[in-house]
CSV table of C-alpha atoms and ligand atoms in Angstrom, one decimal:
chain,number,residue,atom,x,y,z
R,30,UNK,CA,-1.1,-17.0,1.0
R,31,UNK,CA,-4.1,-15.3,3.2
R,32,UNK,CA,-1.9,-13.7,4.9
R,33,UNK,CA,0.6,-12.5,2.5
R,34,UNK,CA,-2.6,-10.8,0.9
R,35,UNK,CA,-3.0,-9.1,4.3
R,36,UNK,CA,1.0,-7.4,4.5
R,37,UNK,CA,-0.2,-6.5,0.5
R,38,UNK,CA,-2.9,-4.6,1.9
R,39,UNK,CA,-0.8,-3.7,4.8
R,40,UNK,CA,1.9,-2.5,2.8
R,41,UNK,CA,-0.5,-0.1,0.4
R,42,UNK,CA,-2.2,1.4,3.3
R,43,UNK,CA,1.1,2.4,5.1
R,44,UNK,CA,3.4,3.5,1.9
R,45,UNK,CA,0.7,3.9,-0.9
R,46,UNK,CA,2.4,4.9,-4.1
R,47,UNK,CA,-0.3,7.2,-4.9
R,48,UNK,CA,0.0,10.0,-2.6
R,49,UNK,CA,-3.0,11.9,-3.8
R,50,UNK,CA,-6.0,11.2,-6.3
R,51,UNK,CA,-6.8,14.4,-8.1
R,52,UNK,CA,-10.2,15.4,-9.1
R,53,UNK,CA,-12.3,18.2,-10.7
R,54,UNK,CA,-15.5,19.7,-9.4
R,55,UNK,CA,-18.3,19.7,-12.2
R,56,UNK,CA,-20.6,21.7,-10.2
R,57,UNK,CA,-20.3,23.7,-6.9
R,58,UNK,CA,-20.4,21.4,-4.2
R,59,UNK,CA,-20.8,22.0,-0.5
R,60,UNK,CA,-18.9,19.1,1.5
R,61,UNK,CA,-19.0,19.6,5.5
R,62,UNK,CA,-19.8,23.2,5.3
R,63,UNK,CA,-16.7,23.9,2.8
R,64,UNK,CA,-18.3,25.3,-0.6
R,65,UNK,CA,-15.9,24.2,-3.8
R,66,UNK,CA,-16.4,26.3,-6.7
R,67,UNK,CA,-17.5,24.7,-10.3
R,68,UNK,CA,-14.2,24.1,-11.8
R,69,UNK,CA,-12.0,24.0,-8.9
R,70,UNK,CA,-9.2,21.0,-8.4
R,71,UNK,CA,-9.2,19.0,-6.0
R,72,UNK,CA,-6.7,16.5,-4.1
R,73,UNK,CA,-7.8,13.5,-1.8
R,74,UNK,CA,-4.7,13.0,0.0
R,75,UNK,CA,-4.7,9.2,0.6
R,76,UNK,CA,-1.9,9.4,3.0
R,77,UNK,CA,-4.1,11.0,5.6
R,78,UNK,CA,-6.9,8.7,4.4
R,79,UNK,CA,-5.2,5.7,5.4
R,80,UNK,CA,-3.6,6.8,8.3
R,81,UNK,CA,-7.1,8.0,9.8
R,82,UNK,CA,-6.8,6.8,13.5
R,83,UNK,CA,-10.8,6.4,13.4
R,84,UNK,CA,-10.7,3.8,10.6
R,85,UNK,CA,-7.1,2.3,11.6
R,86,UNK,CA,-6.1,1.3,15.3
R,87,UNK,CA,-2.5,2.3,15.7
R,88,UNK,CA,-2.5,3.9,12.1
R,89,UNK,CA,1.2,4.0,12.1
R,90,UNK,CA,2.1,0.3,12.7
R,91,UNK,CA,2.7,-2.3,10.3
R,92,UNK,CA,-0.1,-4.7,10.9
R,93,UNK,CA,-1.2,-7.1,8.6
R,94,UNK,CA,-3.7,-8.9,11.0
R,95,UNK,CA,-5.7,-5.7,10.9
R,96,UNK,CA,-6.9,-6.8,7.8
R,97,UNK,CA,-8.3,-10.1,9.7
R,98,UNK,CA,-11.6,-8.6,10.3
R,99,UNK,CA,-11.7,-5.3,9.4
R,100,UNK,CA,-14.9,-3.5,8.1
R,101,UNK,CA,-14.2,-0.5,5.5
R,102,UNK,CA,-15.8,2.0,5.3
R,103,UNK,CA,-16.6,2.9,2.0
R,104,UNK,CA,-13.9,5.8,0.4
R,105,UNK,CA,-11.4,4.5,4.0
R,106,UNK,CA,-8.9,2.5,1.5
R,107,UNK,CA,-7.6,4.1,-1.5
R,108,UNK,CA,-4.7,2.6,-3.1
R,109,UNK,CA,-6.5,2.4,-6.2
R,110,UNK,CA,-8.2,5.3,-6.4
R,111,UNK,CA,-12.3,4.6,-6.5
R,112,UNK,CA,-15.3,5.4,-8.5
R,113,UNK,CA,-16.0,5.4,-12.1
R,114,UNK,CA,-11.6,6.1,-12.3
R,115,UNK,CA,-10.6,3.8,-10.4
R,116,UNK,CA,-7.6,2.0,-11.6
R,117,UNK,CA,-8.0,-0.6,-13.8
R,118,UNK,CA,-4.9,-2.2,-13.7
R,119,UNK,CA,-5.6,-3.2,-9.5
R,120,UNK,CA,-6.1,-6.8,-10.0
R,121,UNK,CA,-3.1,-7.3,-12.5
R,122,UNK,CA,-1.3,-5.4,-10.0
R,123,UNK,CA,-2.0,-6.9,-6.5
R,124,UNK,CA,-1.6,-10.1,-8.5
R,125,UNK,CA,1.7,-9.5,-10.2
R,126,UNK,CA,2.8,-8.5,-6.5
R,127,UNK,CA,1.8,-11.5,-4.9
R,128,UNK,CA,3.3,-13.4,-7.5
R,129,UNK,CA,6.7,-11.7,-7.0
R,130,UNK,CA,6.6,-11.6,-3.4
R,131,UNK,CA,5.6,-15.3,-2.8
R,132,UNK,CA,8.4,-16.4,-4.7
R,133,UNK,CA,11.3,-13.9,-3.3
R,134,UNK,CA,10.6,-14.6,0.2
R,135,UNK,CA,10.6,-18.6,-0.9
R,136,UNK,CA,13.9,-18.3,-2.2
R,137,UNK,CA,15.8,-14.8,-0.6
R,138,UNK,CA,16.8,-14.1,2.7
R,139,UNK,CA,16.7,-10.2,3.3
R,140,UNK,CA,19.3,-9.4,6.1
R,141,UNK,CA,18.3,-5.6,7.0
R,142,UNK,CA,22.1,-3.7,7.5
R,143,UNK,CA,21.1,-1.0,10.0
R,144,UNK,CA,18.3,-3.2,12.1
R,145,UNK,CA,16.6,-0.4,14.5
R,146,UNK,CA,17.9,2.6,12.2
R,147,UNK,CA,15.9,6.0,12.2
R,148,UNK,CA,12.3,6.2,11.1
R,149,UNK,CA,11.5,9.4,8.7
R,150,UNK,CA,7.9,10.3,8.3
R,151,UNK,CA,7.6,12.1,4.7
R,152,UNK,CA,6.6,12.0,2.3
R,153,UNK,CA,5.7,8.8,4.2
R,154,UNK,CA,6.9,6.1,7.1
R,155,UNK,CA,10.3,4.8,6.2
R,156,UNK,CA,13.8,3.5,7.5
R,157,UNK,CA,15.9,6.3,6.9
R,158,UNK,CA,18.1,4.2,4.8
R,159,UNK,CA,14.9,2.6,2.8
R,160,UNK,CA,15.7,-0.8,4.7
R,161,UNK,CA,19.2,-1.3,2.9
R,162,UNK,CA,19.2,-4.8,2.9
R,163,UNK,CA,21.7,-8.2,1.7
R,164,UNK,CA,19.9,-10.3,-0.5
R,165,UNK,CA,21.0,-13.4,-0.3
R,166,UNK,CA,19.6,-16.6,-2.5
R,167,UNK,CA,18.6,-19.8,-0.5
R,168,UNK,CA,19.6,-23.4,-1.4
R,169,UNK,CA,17.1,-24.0,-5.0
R,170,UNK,CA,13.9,-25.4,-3.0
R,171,UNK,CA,11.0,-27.7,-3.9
R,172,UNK,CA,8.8,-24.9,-5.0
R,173,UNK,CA,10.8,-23.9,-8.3
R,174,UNK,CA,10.8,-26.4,-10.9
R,175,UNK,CA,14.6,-27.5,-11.6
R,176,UNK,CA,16.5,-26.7,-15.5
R,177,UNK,CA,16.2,-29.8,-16.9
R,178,UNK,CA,12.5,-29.8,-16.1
F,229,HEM,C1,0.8,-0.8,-7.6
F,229,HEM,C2,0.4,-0.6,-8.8
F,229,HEM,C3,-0.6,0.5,-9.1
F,229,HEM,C4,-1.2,1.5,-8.3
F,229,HEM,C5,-0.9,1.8,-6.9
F,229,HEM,C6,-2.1,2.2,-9.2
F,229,HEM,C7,-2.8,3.3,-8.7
F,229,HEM,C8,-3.7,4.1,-9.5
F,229,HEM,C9,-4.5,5.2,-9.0
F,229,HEM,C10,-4.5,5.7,-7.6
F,229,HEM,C11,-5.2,5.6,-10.1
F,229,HEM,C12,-6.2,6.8,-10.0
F,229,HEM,C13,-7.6,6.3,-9.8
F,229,HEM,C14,-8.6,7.3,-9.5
F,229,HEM,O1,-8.5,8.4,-10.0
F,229,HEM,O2,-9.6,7.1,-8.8
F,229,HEM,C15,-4.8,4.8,-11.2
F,229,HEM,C16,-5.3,5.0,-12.5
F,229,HEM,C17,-5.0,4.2,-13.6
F,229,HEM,N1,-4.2,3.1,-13.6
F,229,HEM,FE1,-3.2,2.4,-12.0
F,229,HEM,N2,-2.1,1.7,-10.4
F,229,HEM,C18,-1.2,0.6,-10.4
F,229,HEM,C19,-1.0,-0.2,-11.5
F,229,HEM,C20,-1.6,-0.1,-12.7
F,229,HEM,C21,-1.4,-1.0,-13.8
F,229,HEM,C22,-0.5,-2.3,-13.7
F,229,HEM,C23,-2.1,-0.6,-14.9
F,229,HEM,C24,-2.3,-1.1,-16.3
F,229,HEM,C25,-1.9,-2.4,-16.6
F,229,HEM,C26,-2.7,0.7,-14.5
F,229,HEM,C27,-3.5,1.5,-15.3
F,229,HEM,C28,-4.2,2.6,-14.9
F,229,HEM,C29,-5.0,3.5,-15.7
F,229,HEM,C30,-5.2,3.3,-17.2
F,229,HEM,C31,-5.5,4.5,-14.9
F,229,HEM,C32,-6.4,5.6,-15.4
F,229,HEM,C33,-7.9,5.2,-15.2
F,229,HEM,C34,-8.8,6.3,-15.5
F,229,HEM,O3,-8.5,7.5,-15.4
F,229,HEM,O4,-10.0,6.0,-15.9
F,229,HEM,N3,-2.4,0.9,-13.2
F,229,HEM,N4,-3.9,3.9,-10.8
């Protein structure tokens, strides 16, 4: 369970569904010498965020035991956005996740159909063919109550 929270983590840093978190200046504001004007739109691009080789070791690997001891810096792991909008549905949705996930990989196999395929790279890292996979349903286990329960 840990460490499923971990590939979780893993999985939002490397293919985060929200590419970019859009905000507004209220005021001119001078950030590292670049001057945005009152009014101006802005884009944190959370891709580049989480790929920041400074923050993450090996940015582009899939590592969930980074997440064993890693220290954040604040603003280094967006998923959710952060601040006062920050989404509000995170917790329902890492949950619901972890939820799903726990009992798929208890009771699917995944057999990948083009092991060691091409990698693309954008909009993010991917198998080429989005890891076209079999699905195929394990023997009921001891984890799922039975019908006539
Ligand atoms: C994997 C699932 C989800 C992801 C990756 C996600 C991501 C985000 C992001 C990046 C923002 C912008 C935050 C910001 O501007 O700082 C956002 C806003 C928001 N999300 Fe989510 N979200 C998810 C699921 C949900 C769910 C399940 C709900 C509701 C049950 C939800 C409700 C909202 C709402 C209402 C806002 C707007 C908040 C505001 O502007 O004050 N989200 N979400």
């Amino acid at each position: 369970m840990e460490y499923l929270s971990k590939v979780i983590d893993e999985t939002f840093r490397n293919f985060n569904p929200a590419f970019s978190i859009p905000r507004m200046a209220l005021d001119d504001i001078n950030i590292n010498d670049y001057i945005i004007p009152k009014g101006w739109k802005v884009l944190v691009w959370t891709r580049a965020v989480h790929l920041d080789p400074e923050t993450y070791v090996n940015p582009k690997d899939f590592l969930p035991s980074r997440w064993d001891n890693q220290k954040l810096k604040a603003g280094s792991f967006l998923p959710f956005g952060a601040g006062s909008r920050i989404c509000p549905g995170a917790d329902f949705a890492r949950l619901t996740i972890f939820i799903f996930l726990h009992y798929f990989l208890l009771n699917y196999k995944l057999e990948q159909i083009n092991p060691g395929g091409p990698i693309v790279y954008l909009p993010y890292q991917r198998r080429a063919d989005n890891c076209l996979a079999n699905i195929i349903k394990l023997q009921p286990s001891l984890h799922l109550p039975s019908p006539s329960c």
